[in-house]
GROMACS .gro file of N, CA and C in nm:
model
  528
    1TYR      N    1   4.955   2.653  -8.376
    1TYR     CA    2   5.079   2.579  -8.375
    1TYR      C    3   5.190   2.655  -8.447
    2GLU      N    4   5.157   2.710  -8.563
    2GLU     CA    5   5.260   2.780  -8.640
    2GLU      C    6   5.313   2.902  -8.566
    3ALA      N    7   5.226   2.975  -8.496
    3ALA     CA    8   5.271   3.092  -8.420
    3ALA      C    9   5.364   3.048  -8.307
    4ARG      N   10   5.327   2.942  -8.237
    4ARG     CA   11   5.413   2.892  -8.129
    4ARG      C   12   5.546   2.841  -8.186
    5ASN      N   13   5.540   2.775  -8.300
    5ASN     CA   14   5.663   2.727  -8.364
    5ASN      C   15   5.754   2.844  -8.398
    6LEU      N   16   5.695   2.949  -8.451
    6LEU     CA   17   5.774   3.068  -8.486
    6LEU      C   18   5.844   3.124  -8.362
    7MET      N   19   5.771   3.131  -8.250
    7MET     CA   20   5.831   3.181  -8.125
    7MET      C   21   5.943   3.088  -8.077
    8LEU      N   22   5.919   2.959  -8.081
    8LEU     CA   23   6.019   2.861  -8.037
    8LEU      C   24   6.147   2.872  -8.120
    9GLN      N   25   6.130   2.876  -8.252
    9GLN     CA   26   6.246   2.882  -8.341
    9GLN      C   27   6.322   3.014  -8.324
   10ALA      N   28   6.249   3.124  -8.307
   10ALA     CA   29   6.314   3.253  -8.286
   10ALA      C   30   6.393   3.252  -8.155
   11GLY      N   31   6.335   3.194  -8.050
   11GLY     CA   32   6.405   3.184  -7.922
   11GLY      C   33   6.534   3.103  -7.935
   12ARG      N   34   6.526   2.992  -8.005
   12ARG     CA   35   6.645   2.908  -8.027
   12ARG      C   36   6.753   2.984  -8.103
   13ARG      N   37   6.709   3.051  -8.208
   13ARG     CA   38   6.805   3.126  -8.292
   13ARG      C   39   6.872   3.235  -8.210
   14GLU      N   40   6.795   3.309  -8.132
   14GLU     CA   41   6.852   3.418  -8.052
   14GLU      C   42   6.943   3.366  -7.942
   15ASN      N   43   6.909   3.252  -7.883
   15ASN     CA   44   6.996   3.192  -7.782
   15ASN      C   45   7.130   3.151  -7.844
   16THR      N   46   7.125   3.098  -7.965
   16THR     CA   47   7.249   3.059  -8.034
   16THR      C   48   7.334   3.182  -8.064
   17VAL      N   49   7.270   3.290  -8.106
   17VAL     CA   50   7.343   3.415  -8.132
   17VAL      C   51   7.408   3.464  -8.003
   18LEU      N   52   7.332   3.463  -7.894
   18LEU     CA   53   7.384   3.508  -7.765
   18LEU      C   54   7.506   3.425  -7.722
   19GLU      N   55   7.495   3.293  -7.734
   19GLU     CA   56   7.608   3.207  -7.697
   19GLU      C   57   7.730   3.237  -7.783
   20SER      N   58   7.708   3.262  -7.910
   20SER     CA   59   7.818   3.293  -8.001
   20SER      C   60   7.886   3.424  -7.963
   21ILE      N   61   7.806   3.525  -7.931
   21ILE     CA   62   7.862   3.655  -7.892
   21ILE      C   63   7.942   3.643  -7.764
   22VAL      N   64   7.888   3.572  -7.667
   22VAL     CA   65   7.957   3.554  -7.539
   22VAL      C   66   8.090   3.480  -7.562
   23ALA      N   67   8.088   3.376  -7.645
   23ALA     CA   68   8.211   3.301  -7.673
   23ALA      C   69   8.312   3.390  -7.746
   24PHE      N   70   8.265   3.467  -7.844
   24PHE     CA   71   8.353   3.553  -7.922
   24PHE      C   72   8.419   3.659  -7.833
   25CYS      N   73   8.341   3.714  -7.742
   25CYS     CA   74   8.392   3.820  -7.652
   25CYS      C   75   8.465   3.764  -7.531
   26MET      N   76   8.468   3.632  -7.521
   26MET     CA   77   8.528   3.564  -7.405
   26MET      C   78   8.470   3.620  -7.276
   27ALA      N   79   8.340   3.641  -7.278
   27ALA     CA   80   8.270   3.695  -7.162
   27ALA      C   81   8.238   3.582  -7.063
   28ASN      N   82   8.189   3.621  -6.949
   28ASN     CA   83   8.152   3.527  -6.846
   28ASN      C   84   8.034   3.442  -6.894
   29PRO      N   85   8.045   3.309  -6.890
   29PRO     CA   86   7.935   3.223  -6.935
   29PRO      C   87   7.804   3.248  -6.859
   30TYR      N   88   7.815   3.299  -6.737
   30TYR     CA   89   7.694   3.328  -6.660
   30TYR      C   90   7.612   3.439  -6.726
   31GLN      N   91   7.679   3.527  -6.799
   31GLN     CA   92   7.607   3.632  -6.872
   31GLN      C   93   7.519   3.569  -6.980
   32ALA      N   94   7.571   3.468  -7.045
   32ALA     CA   95   7.491   3.398  -7.146
   32ALA      C   96   7.372   3.329  -7.080
   33ALA      N   97   7.394   3.270  -6.964
   33ALA     CA   98   7.285   3.202  -6.894
   33ALA      C   99   7.177   3.300  -6.855
   34ASP      N  100   7.216   3.419  -6.808
   34ASP     CA  101   7.118   3.521  -6.772
   34ASP      C  102   7.040   3.567  -6.896
   35GLY      N  103   7.112   3.589  -7.004
   35GLY     CA  104   7.046   3.631  -7.128
   35GLY      C  105   6.954   3.523  -7.182
   36SER      N  106   6.998   3.399  -7.174
   36SER     CA  107   6.917   3.287  -7.220
   36SER      C  108   6.789   3.275  -7.138
   37LYS      N  109   6.803   3.294  -7.008
   37LYS     CA  110   6.685   3.289  -6.921
   37LYS      C  111   6.587   3.400  -6.958
   38SER      N  112   6.639   3.517  -6.985
   38SER     CA  113   6.556   3.631  -7.025
   38SER      C  114   6.484   3.603  -7.156
   39LEU      N  115   6.556   3.547  -7.254
   39LEU     CA  116   6.494   3.514  -7.382
   39LEU      C  117   6.385   3.408  -7.365
   40THR      N  118   6.410   3.310  -7.282
   40THR     CA  119   6.311   3.206  -7.255
   40THR      C  120   6.186   3.266  -7.190
   41GLU      N  121   6.207   3.358  -7.099
   41GLU     CA  122   6.093   3.425  -7.036
   41GLU      C  123   6.014   3.507  -7.137
   42ASP      N  124   6.084   3.571  -7.231
   42ASP     CA  125   6.017   3.648  -7.336
   42ASP      C  126   5.927   3.556  -7.421
   43VAL      N  127   5.981   3.441  -7.460
   43VAL     CA  128   5.903   3.346  -7.540
   43VAL      C  129   5.780   3.300  -7.461
   44THR      N  130   5.798   3.274  -7.334
   44THR     CA  131   5.686   3.232  -7.250
   44THR      C  132   5.578   3.341  -7.245
   45ARG      N  133   5.620   3.466  -7.231
   45ARG     CA  134   5.524   3.578  -7.230
   45ARG      C  135   5.450   3.589  -7.363
   46TRP      N  136   5.522   3.578  -7.472
   46TRP     CA  137   5.458   3.588  -7.603
   46TRP      C  138   5.361   3.472  -7.625
   47ASN      N  139   5.399   3.353  -7.582
   47ASN     CA  140   5.308   3.240  -7.595
   47ASN      C  141   5.182   3.261  -7.512
   48ALA      N  142   5.195   3.321  -7.395
   48ALA     CA  143   5.078   3.352  -7.312
   48ALA      C  144   4.987   3.451  -7.385
   49LEU      N  145   5.046   3.549  -7.452
   49LEU     CA  146   4.966   3.645  -7.530
   49LEU      C  147   4.897   3.575  -7.647
   50LEU      N  148   4.967   3.485  -7.713
   50LEU     CA  149   4.906   3.408  -7.822
   50LEU      C  150   4.789   3.326  -7.770
   51ASP      N  151   4.808   3.260  -7.655
   51ASP     CA  152   4.701   3.180  -7.596
   51ASP      C  153   4.580   3.265  -7.562
   52ALA      N  154   4.605   3.384  -7.505
   52ALA     CA  155   4.496   3.473  -7.468
   52ALA      C  156   4.420   3.520  -7.593
   53ALA      N  157   4.493   3.553  -7.699
   53ALA     CA  158   4.429   3.595  -7.823
   53ALA      C  159   4.347   3.482  -7.883
   54ALA      N  160   4.400   3.360  -7.878
   54ALA     CA  161   4.328   3.244  -7.932
   54ALA      C  162   4.200   3.220  -7.852
   55LYS      N  163   4.208   3.226  -7.719
   55LYS     CA  164   4.089   3.206  -7.635
   55LYS      C  165   3.986   3.315  -7.658
   56ALA      N  166   4.032   3.438  -7.681
   56ALA     CA  167   3.940   3.548  -7.709
   56ALA      C  168   3.864   3.524  -7.840
   57ARG      N  169   3.924   3.447  -7.928
   57ARG     CA  170   3.859   3.414  -8.057
   57ARG      C  171   3.779   3.284  -8.048
   58GLY      N  172   3.771   3.227  -7.928
   58GLY     CA  173   3.688   3.108  -7.909
   58GLY      C  174   3.759   2.975  -7.919
   59VAL      N  175   3.891   2.977  -7.929
   59VAL     CA  176   3.965   2.852  -7.935
   59VAL      C  177   3.964   2.788  -7.797
   60LYS      N  178   3.936   2.657  -7.796
   60LYS     CA  179   3.932   2.584  -7.669
   60LYS      C  180   4.044   2.482  -7.666
   61GLY      N  181   4.080   2.438  -7.549
   61GLY     CA  182   4.179   2.333  -7.536
   61GLY      C  183   4.314   2.384  -7.492
   62ASP      N  184   4.407   2.290  -7.485
   62ASP     CA  185   4.543   2.321  -7.441
   62ASP      C  186   4.625   2.376  -7.557
   63ALA      N  187   4.751   2.399  -7.528
   63ALA     CA  188   4.843   2.447  -7.631
   63ALA      C  189   4.845   2.346  -7.746
   64PRO      N  190   4.850   2.395  -7.868
   64PRO     CA  191   4.847   2.305  -7.983
   64PRO      C  192   4.972   2.219  -7.994
   65VAL      N  193   4.957   2.103  -8.050
   65VAL     CA  194   5.070   2.016  -8.080
   65VAL      C  195   5.080   2.003  -8.231
   66SER      N  196   5.193   1.960  -8.277
   66SER     CA  197   5.211   1.948  -8.421
   66SER      C  198   5.111   1.849  -8.478
   67PRO      N  199   5.063   1.876  -8.598
   67PRO     CA  200   4.967   1.786  -8.661
   67PRO      C  201   5.025   1.646  -8.686
   68TRP      N  202   5.155   1.634  -8.686
   68TRP     CA  203   5.219   1.505  -8.714
   68TRP      C  204   5.274   1.439  -8.587
   69ALA      N  205   5.235   1.488  -8.471
   69ALA     CA  206   5.280   1.426  -8.345
   69ALA      C  207   5.247   1.278  -8.349
   70GLY      N  208   5.345   1.197  -8.324
   70GLY     CA  209   5.326   1.052  -8.326
   70GLY      C  210   5.345   0.988  -8.462
   71ASP      N  211   5.361   1.067  -8.567
   71ASP     CA  212   5.383   1.015  -8.702
   71ASP      C  213   5.527   0.965  -8.713
   72ALA      N  214   5.545   0.840  -8.747
   72ALA     CA  215   5.679   0.781  -8.756
   72ALA      C  216   5.767   0.854  -8.857
   73LEU      N  217   5.706   0.906  -8.963
   73LEU     CA  218   5.780   0.980  -9.064
   73LEU      C  219   5.848   1.102  -9.005
   74ALA      N  220   5.781   1.170  -8.915
   74ALA     CA  221   5.835   1.292  -8.853
   74ALA      C  222   5.954   1.262  -8.763
   75ALA      N  223   5.964   1.140  -8.714
   75ALA     CA  224   6.070   1.104  -8.619
   75ALA      C  225   6.199   1.059  -8.687
   76ARG      N  226   6.196   1.040  -8.818
   76ARG     CA  227   6.317   0.995  -8.889
   76ARG      C  228   6.423   1.103  -8.888
   77VAL      N  229   6.549   1.061  -8.886
   77VAL     CA  230   6.661   1.155  -8.882
   77VAL      C  231   6.749   1.136  -9.006
   78PRO      N  232   6.753   1.238  -9.094
   78PRO     CA  233   6.841   1.229  -9.210
   78PRO      C  234   6.984   1.266  -9.172
   79VAL      N  235   7.079   1.204  -9.241
   79VAL     CA  236   7.221   1.228  -9.217
   79VAL      C  237   7.287   1.254  -9.351
   80ARG      N  238   7.372   1.355  -9.355
   80ARG     CA  239   7.446   1.383  -9.478
   80ARG      C  240   7.548   1.272  -9.502
   81ILE      N  241   7.570   1.243  -9.628
   81ILE     CA  242   7.676   1.150  -9.667
   81ILE      C  243   7.786   1.236  -9.726
   82GLY      N  244   7.892   1.254  -9.651
   82GLY     CA  245   8.002   1.339  -9.696
   82GLY      C  246   7.964   1.484  -9.693
   83GLU      N  247   8.056   1.567  -9.731
   83GLU     CA  248   8.033   1.711  -9.735
   83GLU      C  249   7.997   1.751  -9.877
   84PHE      N  250   7.901   1.835  -9.889
   84PHE     CA  251   7.864   1.888 -10.019
   84PHE      C  252   7.803   2.026  -9.997
   85GLY      N  253   7.804   2.102 -10.101
   85GLY     CA  254   7.745   2.236 -10.094
   85GLY      C  255   7.601   2.232 -10.137
   86PRO      N  256   7.553   2.341 -10.193
   86PRO     CA  257   7.413   2.346 -10.238
   86PRO      C  258   7.386   2.239 -10.343
   87LEU      N  259   7.264   2.188 -10.345
   87LEU     CA  260   7.229   2.087 -10.444
   87LEU      C  261   7.201   2.149 -10.580
   88THR      N  262   7.174   2.278 -10.581
   88THR     CA  263   7.164   2.351 -10.707
   88THR      C  264   7.259   2.470 -10.697
   89TYR      N  265   7.347   2.481 -10.792
   89TYR     CA  266   7.444   2.590 -10.791
   89TYR      C  267   7.468   2.630 -10.936
   90GLN      N  268   7.443   2.756 -10.965
   90GLN     CA  269   7.453   2.807 -11.102
   90GLN      C  270   7.371   2.715 -11.192
   91ASN      N  271   7.432   2.647 -11.286
   91ASN     CA  272   7.356   2.561 -11.376
   91ASN      C  273   7.361   2.414 -11.337
   92ASP      N  274   7.426   2.382 -11.226
   92ASP     CA  275   7.436   2.243 -11.182
   92ASP      C  276   7.318   2.209 -11.092
   93ASN      N  277   7.265   2.089 -11.107
   93ASN     CA  278   7.157   2.041 -11.023
   93ASN      C  279   7.189   1.896 -10.987
   94VAL      N  280   7.239   1.874 -10.867
   94VAL     CA  281   7.286   1.743 -10.825
   94VAL      C  282   7.173   1.640 -10.826
   95LEU      N  283   7.056   1.676 -10.775
   95LEU     CA  284   6.945   1.580 -10.773
   95LEU      C  285   6.902   1.542 -10.915
   96LEU      N  286   6.890   1.637 -11.003
   96LEU     CA  287   6.851   1.609 -11.141
   96LEU      C  288   6.954   1.517 -11.206
   97GLU      N  289   7.081   1.547 -11.184
   97GLU     CA  290   7.189   1.466 -11.243
   97GLU      C  291   7.187   1.323 -11.191
   98ARG      N  292   7.166   1.307 -11.060
   98ARG     CA  293   7.172   1.173 -11.001
   98ARG      C  294   7.043   1.093 -11.015
   99LEU      N  295   6.930   1.161 -11.018
   99LEU     CA  296   6.802   1.090 -11.022
   99LEU      C  297   6.743   1.078 -11.162
  100GLY      N  298   6.781   1.167 -11.250
  100GLY     CA  299   6.721   1.170 -11.384
  100GLY      C  300   6.596   1.256 -11.385
  101ALA      N  301   6.560   1.300 -11.505
  101ALA     CA  302   6.450   1.396 -11.520
  101ALA      C  303   6.316   1.340 -11.472
  102GLU      N  304   6.289   1.213 -11.501
  102GLU     CA  305   6.159   1.156 -11.463
  102GLU      C  306   6.140   1.155 -11.311
  103ARG      N  307   6.238   1.103 -11.239
  103ARG     CA  308   6.227   1.098 -11.092
  103ARG      C  309   6.233   1.238 -11.032
  104TYR      N  310   6.318   1.322 -11.084
  104TYR     CA  311   6.329   1.460 -11.036
  104TYR      C  312   6.195   1.532 -11.048
  105GLY      N  313   6.126   1.508 -11.157
  105GLY     CA  314   5.996   1.571 -11.180
  105GLY      C  315   5.889   1.526 -11.082
  106LYS      N  316   5.914   1.416 -11.012
  106LYS     CA  317   5.816   1.364 -10.915
  106LYS      C  318   5.842   1.411 -10.772
  107ILE      N  319   5.948   1.488 -10.750
  107ILE     CA  320   5.974   1.541 -10.615
  107ILE      C  321   5.867   1.645 -10.586
  108LYS      N  322   5.785   1.617 -10.487
  108LYS     CA  323   5.667   1.700 -10.460
  108LYS      C  324   5.701   1.847 -10.435
  109LEU      N  325   5.805   1.874 -10.361
  109LEU     CA  326   5.840   2.012 -10.329
  109LEU      C  327   5.873   2.092 -10.455
  110LEU      N  328   5.931   2.026 -10.552
  110LEU     CA  329   5.975   2.093 -10.675
  110LEU      C  330   5.877   2.080 -10.789
  111ASN      N  331   5.771   2.001 -10.770
  111ASN     CA  332   5.672   1.974 -10.873
  111ASN      C  333   5.568   2.085 -10.874
  112SER      N  334   5.554   2.153 -10.985
  112SER     CA  335   5.462   2.267 -10.992
  112SER      C  336   5.317   2.228 -10.969
  113GLU      N  337   5.281   2.104 -10.999
  113GLU     CA  338   5.144   2.060 -10.973
  113GLU      C  339   5.119   2.038 -10.824
  114ALA      N  340   5.219   1.991 -10.754
  114ALA     CA  341   5.204   1.961 -10.611
  114ALA      C  342   5.213   2.086 -10.526
  115THR      N  343   5.293   2.182 -10.569
  115THR     CA  344   5.314   2.303 -10.489
  115THR      C  345   5.300   2.429 -10.575
  116PRO      N  346   5.181   2.454 -10.625
  116PRO     CA  347   5.166   2.570 -10.715
  116PRO      C  348   5.201   2.703 -10.649
  117LEU      N  349   5.167   2.722 -10.521
  117LEU     CA  350   5.197   2.849 -10.456
  117LEU      C  351   5.348   2.871 -10.445
  118PHE      N  352   5.421   2.767 -10.401
  118PHE     CA  353   5.566   2.780 -10.390
  118PHE      C  354   5.627   2.812 -10.527
  119ASN      N  355   5.577   2.747 -10.630
  119ASN     CA  356   5.633   2.767 -10.763
  119ASN      C  357   5.598   2.903 -10.821
  120VAL      N  358   5.475   2.950 -10.798
  120VAL     CA  359   5.437   3.083 -10.844
  120VAL      C  360   5.525   3.188 -10.777
  121GLN      N  361   5.552   3.167 -10.650
  121GLN     CA  362   5.637   3.261 -10.576
  121GLN      C  363   5.785   3.233 -10.597
  122ASP      N  364   5.817   3.130 -10.675
  122ASP     CA  365   5.956   3.090 -10.700
  122ASP      C  366   6.027   3.059 -10.569
  123GLN      N  367   5.959   2.984 -10.482
  123GLN     CA  368   6.012   2.954 -10.350
  123GLN      C  369   6.055   2.808 -10.332
  124SER      N  370   6.019   2.718 -10.420
  124SER     CA  371   6.048   2.576 -10.401
  124SER      C  372   6.195   2.549 -10.376
  125GLU      N  373   6.280   2.607 -10.459
  125GLU     CA  374   6.423   2.582 -10.443
  125GLU      C  375   6.478   2.646 -10.317
  126LEU      N  376   6.420   2.756 -10.274
  126LEU     CA  377   6.461   2.819 -10.148
  126LEU      C  378   6.428   2.727 -10.031
  127TYR      N  379   6.307   2.672 -10.030
  127TYR     CA  380   6.269   2.576  -9.926
  127TYR      C  381   6.361   2.455  -9.929
  128ALA      N  382   6.387   2.404 -10.049
  128ALA     CA  383   6.474   2.286 -10.063
  128ALA      C  384   6.614   2.316 -10.009
  129TYR      N  385   6.665   2.432 -10.040
  129TYR     CA  386   6.798   2.473  -9.994
  129TYR      C  387   6.802   2.474  -9.841
  130GLU      N  388   6.699   2.531  -9.778
  130GLU     CA  389   6.696   2.538  -9.631
  130GLU      C  390   6.676   2.402  -9.568
  131ILE      N  391   6.598   2.316  -9.630
  131ILE     CA  392   6.580   2.180  -9.576
  131ILE      C  393   6.717   2.115  -9.563
  132VAL      N  394   6.797   2.122  -9.667
  132VAL     CA  395   6.930   2.062  -9.664
  132VAL      C  396   7.017   2.129  -9.558
  133ASN      N  397   7.007   2.261  -9.544
  133ASN     CA  398   7.087   2.332  -9.444
  133ASN      C  399   7.059   2.284  -9.302
  134PHE      N  400   6.936   2.244  -9.274
  134PHE     CA  401   6.901   2.202  -9.138
  134PHE      C  402   6.931   2.054  -9.111
  135VAL      N  403   6.976   1.981  -9.211
  135VAL     CA  404   7.013   1.841  -9.189
  135VAL      C  405   7.150   1.839  -9.119
  136ASP      N  406   7.149   1.793  -8.994
  136ASP     CA  407   7.274   1.789  -8.918
  136ASP      C  408   7.298   1.654  -8.850
  137GLY      N  409   7.216   1.555  -8.882
  137GLY     CA  410   7.233   1.423  -8.823
  137GLY      C  411   7.168   1.409  -8.686
  138THR      N  412   7.110   1.517  -8.635
  138THR     CA  413   7.040   1.509  -8.506
  138THR      C  414   6.894   1.552  -8.517
  139ARG      N  415   6.863   1.642  -8.610
  139ARG     CA  416   6.725   1.691  -8.625
  139ARG      C  417   6.639   1.587  -8.697
  140THR      N  418   6.517   1.575  -8.651
  140THR     CA  419   6.421   1.487  -8.716
  140THR      C  420   6.357   1.560  -8.834
  141VAL      N  421   6.284   1.486  -8.915
  141VAL     CA  422   6.212   1.546  -9.027
  141VAL      C  423   6.114   1.651  -8.974
  142GLY      N  424   6.046   1.622  -8.864
  142GLY     CA  425   5.953   1.718  -8.804
  142GLY      C  426   6.024   1.844  -8.757
  143GLN      N  427   6.140   1.828  -8.695
  143GLN     CA  428   6.215   1.945  -8.648
  143GLN      C  429   6.267   2.028  -8.766
  144ILE      N  430   6.308   1.961  -8.872
  144ILE     CA  431   6.355   2.032  -8.991
  144ILE      C  432   6.238   2.109  -9.053
  145ARG      N  433   6.124   2.044  -9.061
  145ARG     CA  434   6.004   2.109  -9.114
  145ARG      C  435   5.972   2.235  -9.033
  146ASP      N  436   5.975   2.225  -8.903
  146ASP     CA  437   5.943   2.339  -8.818
  146ASP      C  438   6.044   2.452  -8.834
  147ALA      N  439   6.171   2.418  -8.844
  147ALA     CA  440   6.275   2.522  -8.860
  147ALA      C  441   6.258   2.594  -8.994
  148VAL      N  442   6.233   2.519  -9.100
  148VAL     CA  443   6.215   2.580  -9.232
  148VAL      C  444   6.086   2.662  -9.235
  149ALA      N  445   5.980   2.611  -9.174
  149ALA     CA  446   5.852   2.684  -9.169
  149ALA      C  447   5.867   2.817  -9.096
  150ALA      N  448   5.950   2.820  -8.992
  150ALA     CA  449   5.972   2.945  -8.919
  150ALA      C  450   6.051   3.045  -9.003
  151GLU      N  451   6.134   2.996  -9.092
  151GLU     CA  452   6.213   3.085  -9.178
  151GLU      C  453   6.130   3.142  -9.293
  152TYR      N  454   6.054   3.056  -9.361
  152TYR     CA  455   5.991   3.096  -9.487
  152TYR      C  456   5.840   3.082  -9.492
  153GLY      N  457   5.781   3.016  -9.395
  153GLY     CA  458   5.636   2.997  -9.394
  153GLY      C  459   5.603   2.849  -9.392
  154PRO      N  460   5.483   2.818  -9.348
  154PRO     CA  461   5.442   2.678  -9.331
  154PRO      C  462   5.450   2.595  -9.459
  155LEU      N  463   5.486   2.471  -9.441
  155LEU     CA  464   5.483   2.371  -9.547
  155LEU      C  465   5.451   2.238  -9.481
  156SER      N  466   5.403   2.145  -9.559
  156SER     CA  467   5.360   2.018  -9.501
  156SER      C  468   5.481   1.928  -9.472
  157LEU      N  469   5.464   1.845  -9.373
  157LEU     CA  470   5.567   1.746  -9.338
  157LEU      C  471   5.594   1.655  -9.457
  158ASP      N  472   5.489   1.622  -9.531
  158ASP     CA  473   5.502   1.533  -9.646
  158ASP      C  474   5.598   1.589  -9.751
  159LEU      N  475   5.594   1.720  -9.774
  159LEU     CA  476   5.685   1.780  -9.872
  159LEU      C  477   5.830   1.766  -9.829
  160VAL      N  478   5.854   1.788  -9.700
  160VAL     CA  479   5.991   1.778  -9.647
  160VAL      C  480   6.040   1.634  -9.654
  161ALA      N  481   5.956   1.541  -9.609
  161ALA     CA  482   5.995   1.399  -9.610
  161ALA      C  483   6.020   1.349  -9.752
  162ASP      N  484   5.934   1.387  -9.846
  162ASP     CA  485   5.951   1.345  -9.984
  162ASP      C  486   6.081   1.399 -10.043
  163TYR      N  487   6.113   1.524 -10.014
  163TYR     CA  488   6.237   1.583 -10.063
  163TYR      C  489   6.358   1.510 -10.004
  164LEU      N  490   6.353   1.483  -9.874
  164LEU     CA  491   6.464   1.411  -9.809
  164LEU      C  492   6.476   1.269  -9.863
  165ASN      N  493   6.363   1.205  -9.893
  165ASN     CA  494   6.369   1.072  -9.954
  165ASN      C  495   6.439   1.077 -10.089
  166ALA      N  496   6.413   1.183 -10.166
  166ALA     CA  497   6.481   1.198 -10.295
  166ALA      C  498   6.632   1.215 -10.273
  167CYS      N  499   6.670   1.289 -10.170
  167CYS     CA  500   6.813   1.305 -10.137
  167CYS      C  501   6.876   1.172 -10.098
  168VAL      N  502   6.800   1.088 -10.028
  168VAL     CA  503   6.849   0.954  -9.991
  168VAL      C  504   6.865   0.870 -10.117
  169GLU      N  505   6.766   0.874 -10.206
  169GLU     CA  506   6.774   0.800 -10.332
  169GLU      C  507   6.895   0.844 -10.413
  170ALA      N  508   6.929   0.971 -10.406
  170ALA     CA  509   7.043   1.025 -10.481
  170ALA      C  510   7.175   1.000 -10.411
  171ARG      N  511   7.171   0.932 -10.298
  171ARG     CA  512   7.288   0.899 -10.217
  171ARG      C  513   7.365   1.024 -10.171
  172ILE      N  514   7.286   1.127 -10.139
  172ILE     CA  515   7.342   1.249 -10.080
  172ILE      C  516   7.324   1.243  -9.929
  173MET      N  517   7.220   1.170  -9.890
  173MET     CA  518   7.188   1.152  -9.747
  173MET      C  519   7.149   1.008  -9.723
  174SER      N  520   7.142   0.973  -9.596
  174SER     CA  521   7.090   0.842  -9.556
  174SER      C  522   7.001   0.865  -9.435
  175TRP      N  523   6.931   0.760  -9.396
  175TRP     CA  524   6.848   0.768  -9.275
  175TRP      C  525   6.923   0.705  -9.161
  176LYS      N  526   6.920   0.769  -9.047
  176LYS     CA  527   6.986   0.719  -8.927
  176LYS      C  528   6.910   0.599  -8.876
   0.00000   0.00000   0.00000
């Protein structure tokens, strides 16, 4: 699943870059469509190679689905309340200020007991920063998780949802 997610997210990112370049150059939109089709075909080819490698290793069944498929938590859509920048900037920490030290310490993504690997690698705040960046009022918690996982590596849906719940409690976001 993670390999397919990485391919999907890379394809989306490259298609967005292509559309931006075409718009910037005021090129023919059909050129973007041709390029987009080519990128989609590339992703399809890579997924076929992934499937073949998985079958060679004895994996059976169809293409994998997300472990949280059908989970109501994954379908929730967070929405920003107003415009704001990073939640941590220099010495300011918006969540800590709004939630207090006790509640802040219980945010699973930032809690060293809950995420020792992220904390050892000093990655928790990087993941948190990207989670907020992907909140656009249309992406679900599952889609945000997948986008962040493609950028920095897999993380559980629970960590993303818990972090977003803390943002809702801090009145930085709300649920659609």
